Amino acid sequence: MRTGPREAVGHKKPAPEIFHAAATGVGADFDGAWVIGDSPHADIAGAAGIGARSVWVSAGRPWTEAAPTRTAPDTASAIDSVVDAPG
């Protein structure tokens, strides 16, 4: 049985440890980091917890929490907005 990131790290989003483990796993840090996701709690709050910018994939849903950096209607649009972002 394969172990997922949550089990390997012992934390789940929005805990900062899971984001730190992911960055370490790819040899990166949070300088200029973006988190893209569809969960206000796990993804957008997680981004805020590590000081990263965020794009919420709305899929047509209204936003009801503290605002993400950006909102996009779908994942492809979210990625395009990050790729085009300065710094």
PDB file of N, CA and C in Angstrom:
ATOM      1  N   MET A   1       0.829  -1.180   0.000  1.00  0.00           N
ATOM      2  CA  MET A   1       0.000   0.000   0.000  1.00  0.00           C
ATOM      3  C   MET A   1       0.876   1.246   0.000  1.00  0.00           C
ATOM      4  N   ARG A   2       0.543   2.174  -0.859  1.00  0.00           N
ATOM      5  CA  ARG A   2       1.289   3.417  -0.979  1.00  0.00           C
ATOM      6  C   ARG A   2       0.873   4.405   0.099  1.00  0.00           C
ATOM      7  N   THR A   3       1.838   5.137   0.608  1.00  0.00           N
ATOM      8  CA  THR A   3       1.565   6.157   1.603  1.00  0.00           C
ATOM      9  C   THR A   3       1.465   7.509   0.909  1.00  0.00           C
ATOM     10  N   GLY A   4       0.414   8.252   1.226  1.00  0.00           N
ATOM     11  CA  GLY A   4       0.234   9.578   0.649  1.00  0.00           C
ATOM     12  C   GLY A   4       0.968  10.624   1.464  1.00  0.00           C
ATOM     13  N   PRO A   5       0.986  11.871   0.969  1.00  0.00           N
ATOM     14  CA  PRO A   5       1.693  12.951   1.662  1.00  0.00           C
ATOM     15  C   PRO A   5       1.174  13.186   3.070  1.00  0.00           C
ATOM     16  N   ARG A   6      -0.126  13.111   3.238  1.00  0.00           N
ATOM     17  CA  ARG A   6      -0.704  13.343   4.565  1.00  0.00           C
ATOM     18  C   ARG A   6      -0.168  12.340   5.572  1.00  0.00           C
ATOM     19  N   GLU A   7      -0.155  11.081   5.196  1.00  0.00           N
ATOM     20  CA  GLU A   7       0.324  10.040   6.106  1.00  0.00           C
ATOM     21  C   GLU A   7       1.822  10.151   6.345  1.00  0.00           C
ATOM     22  N   ALA A   8       2.571  10.494   5.306  1.00  0.00           N
ATOM     23  CA  ALA A   8       4.028  10.588   5.425  1.00  0.00           C
ATOM     24  C   ALA A   8       4.448  11.748   6.315  1.00  0.00           C
ATOM     25  N   VAL A   9       3.725  12.846   6.266  1.00  0.00           N
ATOM     26  CA  VAL A   9       4.084  14.045   7.024  1.00  0.00           C
ATOM     27  C   VAL A   9       3.424  14.040   8.398  1.00  0.00           C
ATOM     28  N   GLY A  10       2.292  13.382   8.511  1.00  0.00           N
ATOM     29  CA  GLY A  10       1.570  13.367   9.781  1.00  0.00           C
ATOM     30  C   GLY A  10       0.685  14.585   9.977  1.00  0.00           C
ATOM     31  N   HIS A  11       0.427  15.330   8.918  1.00  0.00           N
ATOM     32  CA  HIS A  11      -0.426  16.511   8.951  1.00  0.00           C
ATOM     33  C   HIS A  11      -1.246  16.550   7.677  1.00  0.00           C
ATOM     34  N   LYS A  12      -2.305  17.333   7.707  1.00  0.00           N
ATOM     35  CA  LYS A  12      -3.089  17.550   6.498  1.00  0.00           C
ATOM     36  C   LYS A  12      -3.343  19.044   6.344  1.00  0.00           C
ATOM     37  N   LYS A  13      -3.713  19.451   5.141  1.00  0.00           N
ATOM     38  CA  LYS A  13      -4.002  20.858   4.893  1.00  0.00           C
ATOM     39  C   LYS A  13      -5.139  21.293   5.815  1.00  0.00           C
ATOM     40  N   PRO A  14      -5.063  22.466   6.358  1.00  0.00           N
ATOM     41  CA  PRO A  14      -4.215  23.602   6.043  1.00  0.00           C
ATOM     42  C   PRO A  14      -2.953  23.722   6.904  1.00  0.00           C
ATOM     43  N   ALA A  15      -2.547  22.673   7.606  1.00  0.00           N
ATOM     44  CA  ALA A  15      -1.351  22.749   8.458  1.00  0.00           C
ATOM     45  C   ALA A  15      -0.124  23.135   7.630  1.00  0.00           C
ATOM     46  N   PRO A  16       0.648  24.108   8.100  1.00  0.00           N
ATOM     47  CA  PRO A  16       1.840  24.539   7.351  1.00  0.00           C
ATOM     48  C   PRO A  16       2.814  23.404   7.064  1.00  0.00           C
ATOM     49  N   GLU A  17       2.870  22.411   7.920  1.00  0.00           N
ATOM     50  CA  GLU A  17       3.828  21.316   7.746  1.00  0.00           C
ATOM     51  C   GLU A  17       3.647  20.586   6.424  1.00  0.00           C
ATOM     52  N   ILE A  18       2.407  20.427   5.977  1.00  0.00           N
ATOM     53  CA  ILE A  18       2.177  19.709   4.721  1.00  0.00           C
ATOM     54  C   ILE A  18       2.703  20.519   3.531  1.00  0.00           C
ATOM     55  N   PHE A  19       2.561  21.841   3.599  1.00  0.00           N
ATOM     56  CA  PHE A  19       3.074  22.703   2.534  1.00  0.00           C
ATOM     57  C   PHE A  19       4.604  22.738   2.555  1.00  0.00           C
ATOM     58  N   HIS A  20       5.190  22.781   3.761  1.00  0.00           N
ATOM     59  CA  HIS A  20       6.656  22.752   3.877  1.00  0.00           C
ATOM     60  C   HIS A  20       7.210  21.427   3.337  1.00  0.00           C
ATOM     61  N   ALA A  21       6.536  20.331   3.648  1.00  0.00           N
ATOM     62  CA  ALA A  21       6.991  19.024   3.155  1.00  0.00           C
ATOM     63  C   ALA A  21       6.907  18.959   1.634  1.00  0.00           C
ATOM     64  N   ALA A  22       5.848  19.509   1.069  1.00  0.00           N
ATOM     65  CA  ALA A  22       5.713  19.510  -0.390  1.00  0.00           C
ATOM     66  C   ALA A  22       6.819  20.334  -1.041  1.00  0.00           C
ATOM     67  N   ALA A  23       7.092  21.508  -0.478  1.00  0.00           N
ATOM     68  CA  ALA A  23       8.157  22.360  -1.030  1.00  0.00           C
ATOM     69  C   ALA A  23       9.515  21.679  -0.911  1.00  0.00           C
ATOM     70  N   THR A  24       9.774  21.093   0.238  1.00  0.00           N
ATOM     71  CA  THR A  24      11.047  20.390   0.447  1.00  0.00           C
ATOM     72  C   THR A  24      11.185  19.230  -0.536  1.00  0.00           C
ATOM     73  N   GLY A  25      10.084  18.543  -0.779  1.00  0.00           N
ATOM     74  CA  GLY A  25      10.102  17.393  -1.683  1.00  0.00           C
ATOM     75  C   GLY A  25      10.485  17.729  -3.111  1.00  0.00           C
ATOM     76  N   VAL A  26      10.260  18.971  -3.509  1.00  0.00           N
ATOM     77  CA  VAL A  26      10.629  19.379  -4.865  1.00  0.00           C
ATOM     78  C   VAL A  26      11.792  20.369  -4.869  1.00  0.00           C
ATOM     79  N   GLY A  27      12.418  20.551  -3.711  1.00  0.00           N
ATOM     80  CA  GLY A  27      13.588  21.425  -3.625  1.00  0.00           C
ATOM     81  C   GLY A  27      13.257  22.896  -3.785  1.00  0.00           C
ATOM     82  N   ALA A  28      12.110  23.318  -3.294  1.00  0.00           N
ATOM     83  CA  ALA A  28      11.683  24.710  -3.437  1.00  0.00           C
ATOM     84  C   ALA A  28      11.446  25.346  -2.073  1.00  0.00           C
ATOM     85  N   ASP A  29      11.232  26.656  -2.093  1.00  0.00           N
ATOM     86  CA  ASP A  29      10.817  27.354  -0.881  1.00  0.00           C
ATOM     87  C   ASP A  29       9.559  28.148  -1.225  1.00  0.00           C
ATOM     88  N   PHE A  30       9.120  29.004  -0.313  1.00  0.00           N
ATOM     89  CA  PHE A  30       7.875  29.730  -0.532  1.00  0.00           C
ATOM     90  C   PHE A  30       8.079  31.105  -1.156  1.00  0.00           C
ATOM     91  N   ASP A  31       9.294  31.440  -1.528  1.00  0.00           N
ATOM     92  CA  ASP A  31       9.551  32.723  -2.161  1.00  0.00           C
ATOM     93  C   ASP A  31       8.825  32.767  -3.506  1.00  0.00           C
ATOM     94  N   GLY A  32       7.827  33.619  -3.625  1.00  0.00           N
ATOM     95  CA  GLY A  32       7.044  33.714  -4.852  1.00  0.00           C
ATOM     96  C   GLY A  32       6.018  32.614  -5.029  1.00  0.00           C
ATOM     97  N   ALA A  33       5.753  31.860  -3.969  1.00  0.00           N
ATOM     98  CA  ALA A  33       4.859  30.704  -4.069  1.00  0.00           C
ATOM     99  C   ALA A  33       3.398  31.097  -4.237  1.00  0.00           C
ATOM    100  N   TRP A  34       2.671  30.251  -4.941  1.00  0.00           N
ATOM    101  CA  TRP A  34       1.229  30.343  -5.105  1.00  0.00           C
ATOM    102  C   TRP A  34       0.626  29.004  -4.700  1.00  0.00           C
ATOM    103  N   VAL A  35      -0.546  29.030  -4.110  1.00  0.00           N
ATOM    104  CA  VAL A  35      -1.323  27.817  -3.857  1.00  0.00           C
ATOM    105  C   VAL A  35      -2.601  27.955  -4.673  1.00  0.00           C
ATOM    106  N   ILE A  36      -2.884  26.945  -5.476  1.00  0.00           N
ATOM    107  CA  ILE A  36      -4.103  26.911  -6.282  1.00  0.00           C
ATOM    108  C   ILE A  36      -4.969  25.794  -5.730  1.00  0.00           C
ATOM    109  N   GLY A  37      -6.226  26.104  -5.449  1.00  0.00           N
ATOM    110  CA  GLY A  37      -7.097  25.061  -4.940  1.00  0.00           C
ATOM    111  C   GLY A  37      -8.549  25.464  -4.899  1.00  0.00           C
ATOM    112  N   ASP A  38      -9.403  24.480  -4.629  1.00  0.00           N
ATOM    113  CA  ASP A  38     -10.844  24.729  -4.612  1.00  0.00           C
ATOM    114  C   ASP A  38     -11.451  24.689  -3.214  1.00  0.00           C
ATOM    115  N   SER A  39     -10.623  24.534  -2.198  1.00  0.00           N
ATOM    116  CA  SER A  39     -11.131  24.481  -0.828  1.00  0.00           C
ATOM    117  C   SER A  39     -10.759  25.756  -0.071  1.00  0.00           C
ATOM    118  N   PRO A  40     -11.768  26.529   0.359  1.00  0.00           N
ATOM    119  CA  PRO A  40     -11.453  27.725   1.148  1.00  0.00           C
ATOM    120  C   PRO A  40     -10.632  27.395   2.389  1.00  0.00           C
ATOM    121  N   HIS A  41     -10.982  26.322   3.065  1.00  0.00           N
ATOM    122  CA  HIS A  41     -10.299  25.971   4.304  1.00  0.00           C
ATOM    123  C   HIS A  41      -8.918  25.367   4.051  1.00  0.00           C
ATOM    124  N   ALA A  42      -8.861  24.307   3.288  1.00  0.00           N
ATOM    125  CA  ALA A  42      -7.606  23.576   3.113  1.00  0.00           C
ATOM    126  C   ALA A  42      -6.606  24.321   2.246  1.00  0.00           C
ATOM    127  N   ASP A  43      -7.054  24.891   1.150  1.00  0.00           N
ATOM    128  CA  ASP A  43      -6.134  25.493   0.187  1.00  0.00           C
ATOM    129  C   ASP A  43      -5.882  26.986   0.445  1.00  0.00           C
ATOM    130  N   ILE A  44      -6.930  27.780   0.513  1.00  0.00           N
ATOM    131  CA  ILE A  44      -6.758  29.226   0.621  1.00  0.00           C
ATOM    132  C   ILE A  44      -6.307  29.612   2.026  1.00  0.00           C
ATOM    133  N   ALA A  45      -6.903  29.039   3.055  1.00  0.00           N
ATOM    134  CA  ALA A  45      -6.424  29.292   4.421  1.00  0.00           C
ATOM    135  C   ALA A  45      -5.016  28.733   4.607  1.00  0.00           C
ATOM    136  N   GLY A  46      -4.726  27.605   3.980  1.00  0.00           N
ATOM    137  CA  GLY A  46      -3.374  27.041   4.039  1.00  0.00           C
ATOM    138  C   GLY A  46      -2.347  27.966   3.426  1.00  0.00           C
ATOM    139  N   ALA A  47      -2.695  28.565   2.306  1.00  0.00           N
ATOM    140  CA  ALA A  47      -1.799  29.532   1.655  1.00  0.00           C
ATOM    141  C   ALA A  47      -1.535  30.719   2.573  1.00  0.00           C
ATOM    142  N   ALA A  48      -2.593  31.236   3.176  1.00  0.00           N
ATOM    143  CA  ALA A  48      -2.440  32.369   4.097  1.00  0.00           C
ATOM    144  C   ALA A  48      -1.544  31.995   5.276  1.00  0.00           C
ATOM    145  N   GLY A  49      -1.652  30.753   5.730  1.00  0.00           N
ATOM    146  CA  GLY A  49      -0.860  30.293   6.860  1.00  0.00           C
ATOM    147  C   GLY A  49       0.634  30.213   6.595  1.00  0.00           C
ATOM    148  N   ILE A  50       1.003  30.108   5.325  1.00  0.00           N
ATOM    149  CA  ILE A  50       2.432  30.063   4.991  1.00  0.00           C
ATOM    150  C   ILE A  50       2.893  31.336   4.291  1.00  0.00           C
ATOM    151  N   GLY A  51       1.998  32.305   4.193  1.00  0.00           N
ATOM    152  CA  GLY A  51       2.360  33.574   3.563  1.00  0.00           C
ATOM    153  C   GLY A  51       2.440  33.525   2.051  1.00  0.00           C
ATOM    154  N   ALA A  52       1.754  32.576   1.443  1.00  0.00           N
ATOM    155  CA  ALA A  52       1.769  32.444  -0.016  1.00  0.00           C
ATOM    156  C   ALA A  52       0.543  33.118  -0.619  1.00  0.00           C
ATOM    157  N   ARG A  53       0.670  33.490  -1.868  1.00  0.00           N
ATOM    158  CA  ARG A  53      -0.479  34.000  -2.613  1.00  0.00           C
ATOM    159  C   ARG A  53      -1.354  32.812  -3.009  1.00  0.00           C
ATOM    160  N   SER A  54      -2.618  33.101  -3.315  1.00  0.00           N
ATOM    161  CA  SER A  54      -3.534  32.002  -3.597  1.00  0.00           C
ATOM    162  C   SER A  54      -4.470  32.320  -4.748  1.00  0.00           C
ATOM    163  N   VAL A  55      -4.895  31.244  -5.419  1.00  0.00           N
ATOM    164  CA  VAL A  55      -5.945  31.338  -6.428  1.00  0.00           C
ATOM    165  C   VAL A  55      -6.992  30.299  -6.048  1.00  0.00           C
ATOM    166  N   TRP A  56      -8.203  30.786  -5.821  1.00  0.00           N
ATOM    167  CA  TRP A  56      -9.310  29.891  -5.519  1.00  0.00           C
ATOM    168  C   TRP A  56     -10.012  29.521  -6.809  1.00  0.00           C
ATOM    169  N   VAL A  57     -10.152  28.218  -7.057  1.00  0.00           N
ATOM    170  CA  VAL A  57     -10.879  27.723  -8.215  1.00  0.00           C
ATOM    171  C   VAL A  57     -12.348  27.644  -7.801  1.00  0.00           C
ATOM    172  N   SER A  58     -13.134  28.591  -8.274  1.00  0.00           N
ATOM    173  CA  SER A  58     -14.508  28.750  -7.794  1.00  0.00           C
ATOM    174  C   SER A  58     -15.499  27.733  -8.351  1.00  0.00           C
ATOM    175  N   ALA A  59     -15.279  27.294  -9.586  1.00  0.00           N
ATOM    176  CA  ALA A  59     -16.227  26.376 -10.244  1.00  0.00           C
ATOM    177  C   ALA A  59     -17.654  26.917 -10.134  1.00  0.00           C
ATOM    178  N   GLY A  60     -17.781  28.256 -10.203  1.00  0.00           N
ATOM    179  CA  GLY A  60     -19.085  28.881 -10.169  1.00  0.00           C
ATOM    180  C   GLY A  60     -19.661  29.135  -8.789  1.00  0.00           C
ATOM    181  N   ARG A  61     -18.933  28.759  -7.744  1.00  0.00           N
ATOM    182  CA  ARG A  61     -19.431  28.956  -6.377  1.00  0.00           C
ATOM    183  C   ARG A  61     -19.085  30.357  -5.882  1.00  0.00           C
ATOM    184  N   PRO A  62     -19.934  30.941  -5.031  1.00  0.00           N
ATOM    185  CA  PRO A  62     -19.606  32.255  -4.458  1.00  0.00           C
ATOM    186  C   PRO A  62     -18.579  32.101  -3.346  1.00  0.00           C
ATOM    187  N   TRP A  63     -17.778  33.127  -3.148  1.00  0.00           N
ATOM    188  CA  TRP A  63     -16.774  33.129  -2.086  1.00  0.00           C
ATOM    189  C   TRP A  63     -17.407  33.666  -0.815  1.00  0.00           C
ATOM    190  N   THR A  64     -17.151  33.009   0.324  1.00  0.00           N
ATOM    191  CA  THR A  64     -17.754  33.435   1.589  1.00  0.00           C
ATOM    192  C   THR A  64     -16.743  33.616   2.709  1.00  0.00           C
ATOM    193  N   GLU A  65     -15.476  33.446   2.436  1.00  0.00           N
ATOM    194  CA  GLU A  65     -14.428  33.508   3.448  1.00  0.00           C
ATOM    195  C   GLU A  65     -13.559  34.738   3.224  1.00  0.00           C
ATOM    196  N   ALA A  66     -12.421  34.817   3.962  1.00  0.00           N
ATOM    197  CA  ALA A  66     -11.421  35.867   3.715  1.00  0.00           C
ATOM    198  C   ALA A  66     -10.884  35.687   2.304  1.00  0.00           C
ATOM    199  N   ALA A  67     -10.743  36.777   1.600  1.00  0.00           N
ATOM    200  CA  ALA A  67     -10.473  36.729   0.164  1.00  0.00           C
ATOM    201  C   ALA A  67      -9.132  36.103  -0.205  1.00  0.00           C
ATOM    202  N   PRO A  68      -9.136  35.256  -1.236  1.00  0.00           N
ATOM    203  CA  PRO A  68      -7.886  34.770  -1.811  1.00  0.00           C
ATOM    204  C   PRO A  68      -7.238  35.898  -2.617  1.00  0.00           C
ATOM    205  N   THR A  69      -6.012  35.720  -3.035  1.00  0.00           N
ATOM    206  CA  THR A  69      -5.344  36.711  -3.873  1.00  0.00           C
ATOM    207  C   THR A  69      -6.096  36.888  -5.187  1.00  0.00           C
ATOM    208  N   ARG A  70      -6.520  35.774  -5.767  1.00  0.00           N
ATOM    209  CA  ARG A  70      -7.257  35.779  -7.028  1.00  0.00           C
ATOM    210  C   ARG A  70      -8.319  34.701  -6.997  1.00  0.00           C
ATOM    211  N   THR A  71      -9.271  34.833  -7.903  1.00  0.00           N
ATOM    212  CA  THR A  71     -10.296  33.808  -8.109  1.00  0.00           C
ATOM    213  C   THR A  71     -10.307  33.476  -9.591  1.00  0.00           C
ATOM    214  N   ALA A  72     -10.472  32.209  -9.896  1.00  0.00           N
ATOM    215  CA  ALA A  72     -10.537  31.754 -11.284  1.00  0.00           C
ATOM    216  C   ALA A  72     -11.690  30.764 -11.405  1.00  0.00           C
ATOM    217  N   PRO A  73     -12.306  30.691 -12.579  1.00  0.00           N
ATOM    218  CA  PRO A  73     -13.449  29.791 -12.744  1.00  0.00           C
ATOM    219  C   PRO A  73     -13.077  28.310 -12.846  1.00  0.00           C
ATOM    220  N   ASP A  74     -11.824  28.036 -13.237  1.00  0.00           N
ATOM    221  CA  ASP A  74     -11.397  26.648 -13.410  1.00  0.00           C
ATOM    222  C   ASP A  74      -9.881  26.554 -13.223  1.00  0.00           C
ATOM    223  N   THR A  75      -9.399  25.339 -13.126  1.00  0.00           N
ATOM    224  CA  THR A  75      -7.975  25.110 -12.852  1.00  0.00           C
ATOM    225  C   THR A  75      -7.074  25.661 -13.943  1.00  0.00           C
ATOM    226  N   ALA A  76      -7.438  25.481 -15.194  1.00  0.00           N
ATOM    227  CA  ALA A  76      -6.599  25.988 -16.288  1.00  0.00           C
ATOM    228  C   ALA A  76      -6.466  27.508 -16.214  1.00  0.00           C
ATOM    229  N   SER A  77      -7.558  28.194 -15.939  1.00  0.00           N
ATOM    230  CA  SER A  77      -7.506  29.653 -15.804  1.00  0.00           C
ATOM    231  C   SER A  77      -6.669  30.058 -14.599  1.00  0.00           C
ATOM    232  N   ALA A  78      -6.754  29.297 -13.523  1.00  0.00           N
ATOM    233  CA  ALA A  78      -5.961  29.590 -12.320  1.00  0.00           C
ATOM    234  C   ALA A  78      -4.471  29.487 -12.630  1.00  0.00           C
ATOM    235  N   ILE A  79      -4.099  28.428 -13.322  1.00  0.00           N
ATOM    236  CA  ILE A  79      -2.691  28.247 -13.680  1.00  0.00           C
ATOM    237  C   ILE A  79      -2.229  29.362 -14.617  1.00  0.00           C
ATOM    238  N   ASP A  80      -3.045  29.699 -15.606  1.00  0.00           N
ATOM    239  CA  ASP A  80      -2.681  30.791 -16.516  1.00  0.00           C
ATOM    240  C   ASP A  80      -2.474  32.095 -15.767  1.00  0.00           C
ATOM    241  N   SER A  81      -3.292  32.391 -14.763  1.00  0.00           N
ATOM    242  CA  SER A  81      -3.149  33.652 -14.038  1.00  0.00           C
ATOM    243  C   SER A  81      -1.878  33.685 -13.214  1.00  0.00           C
ATOM    244  N   VAL A  82      -1.433  32.553 -12.732  1.00  0.00           N
ATOM    245  CA  VAL A  82      -0.189  32.470 -11.959  1.00  0.00           C
ATOM    246  C   VAL A  82       1.025  32.580 -12.875  1.00  0.00           C
ATOM    247  N   VAL A  83       0.980  31.899 -13.998  1.00  0.00           N
ATOM    248  CA  VAL A  83       2.086  31.919 -14.945  1.00  0.00           C
ATOM    249  C   VAL A  83       2.323  33.345 -15.463  1.00  0.00           C
ATOM    250  N   ASP A  84       1.250  34.078 -15.638  1.00  0.00           N
ATOM    251  CA  ASP A  84       1.353  35.445 -16.132  1.00  0.00           C
ATOM    252  C   ASP A  84       1.648  36.481 -15.053  1.00  0.00           C
ATOM    253  N   ALA A  85       1.684  36.046 -13.787  1.00  0.00           N
ATOM    254  CA  ALA A  85       1.864  36.979 -12.669  1.00  0.00           C
ATOM    255  C   ALA A  85       3.314  37.426 -12.549  1.00  0.00           C
ATOM    256  N   PRO A  86       3.545  38.707 -12.279  1.00  0.00           N
ATOM    257  CA  PRO A  86       4.921  39.159 -12.032  1.00  0.00           C
ATOM    258  C   PRO A  86       5.421  38.629 -10.695  1.00  0.00           C
ATOM    259  N   GLY A  87       6.741  38.381 -10.629  1.00  0.00           N
ATOM    260  CA  GLY A  87       7.411  38.007  -9.381  1.00  0.00           C
ATOM    261  C   GLY A  87       6.822  36.874  -8.719  1.00  0.00           C
TER     262      GLY A  87
END
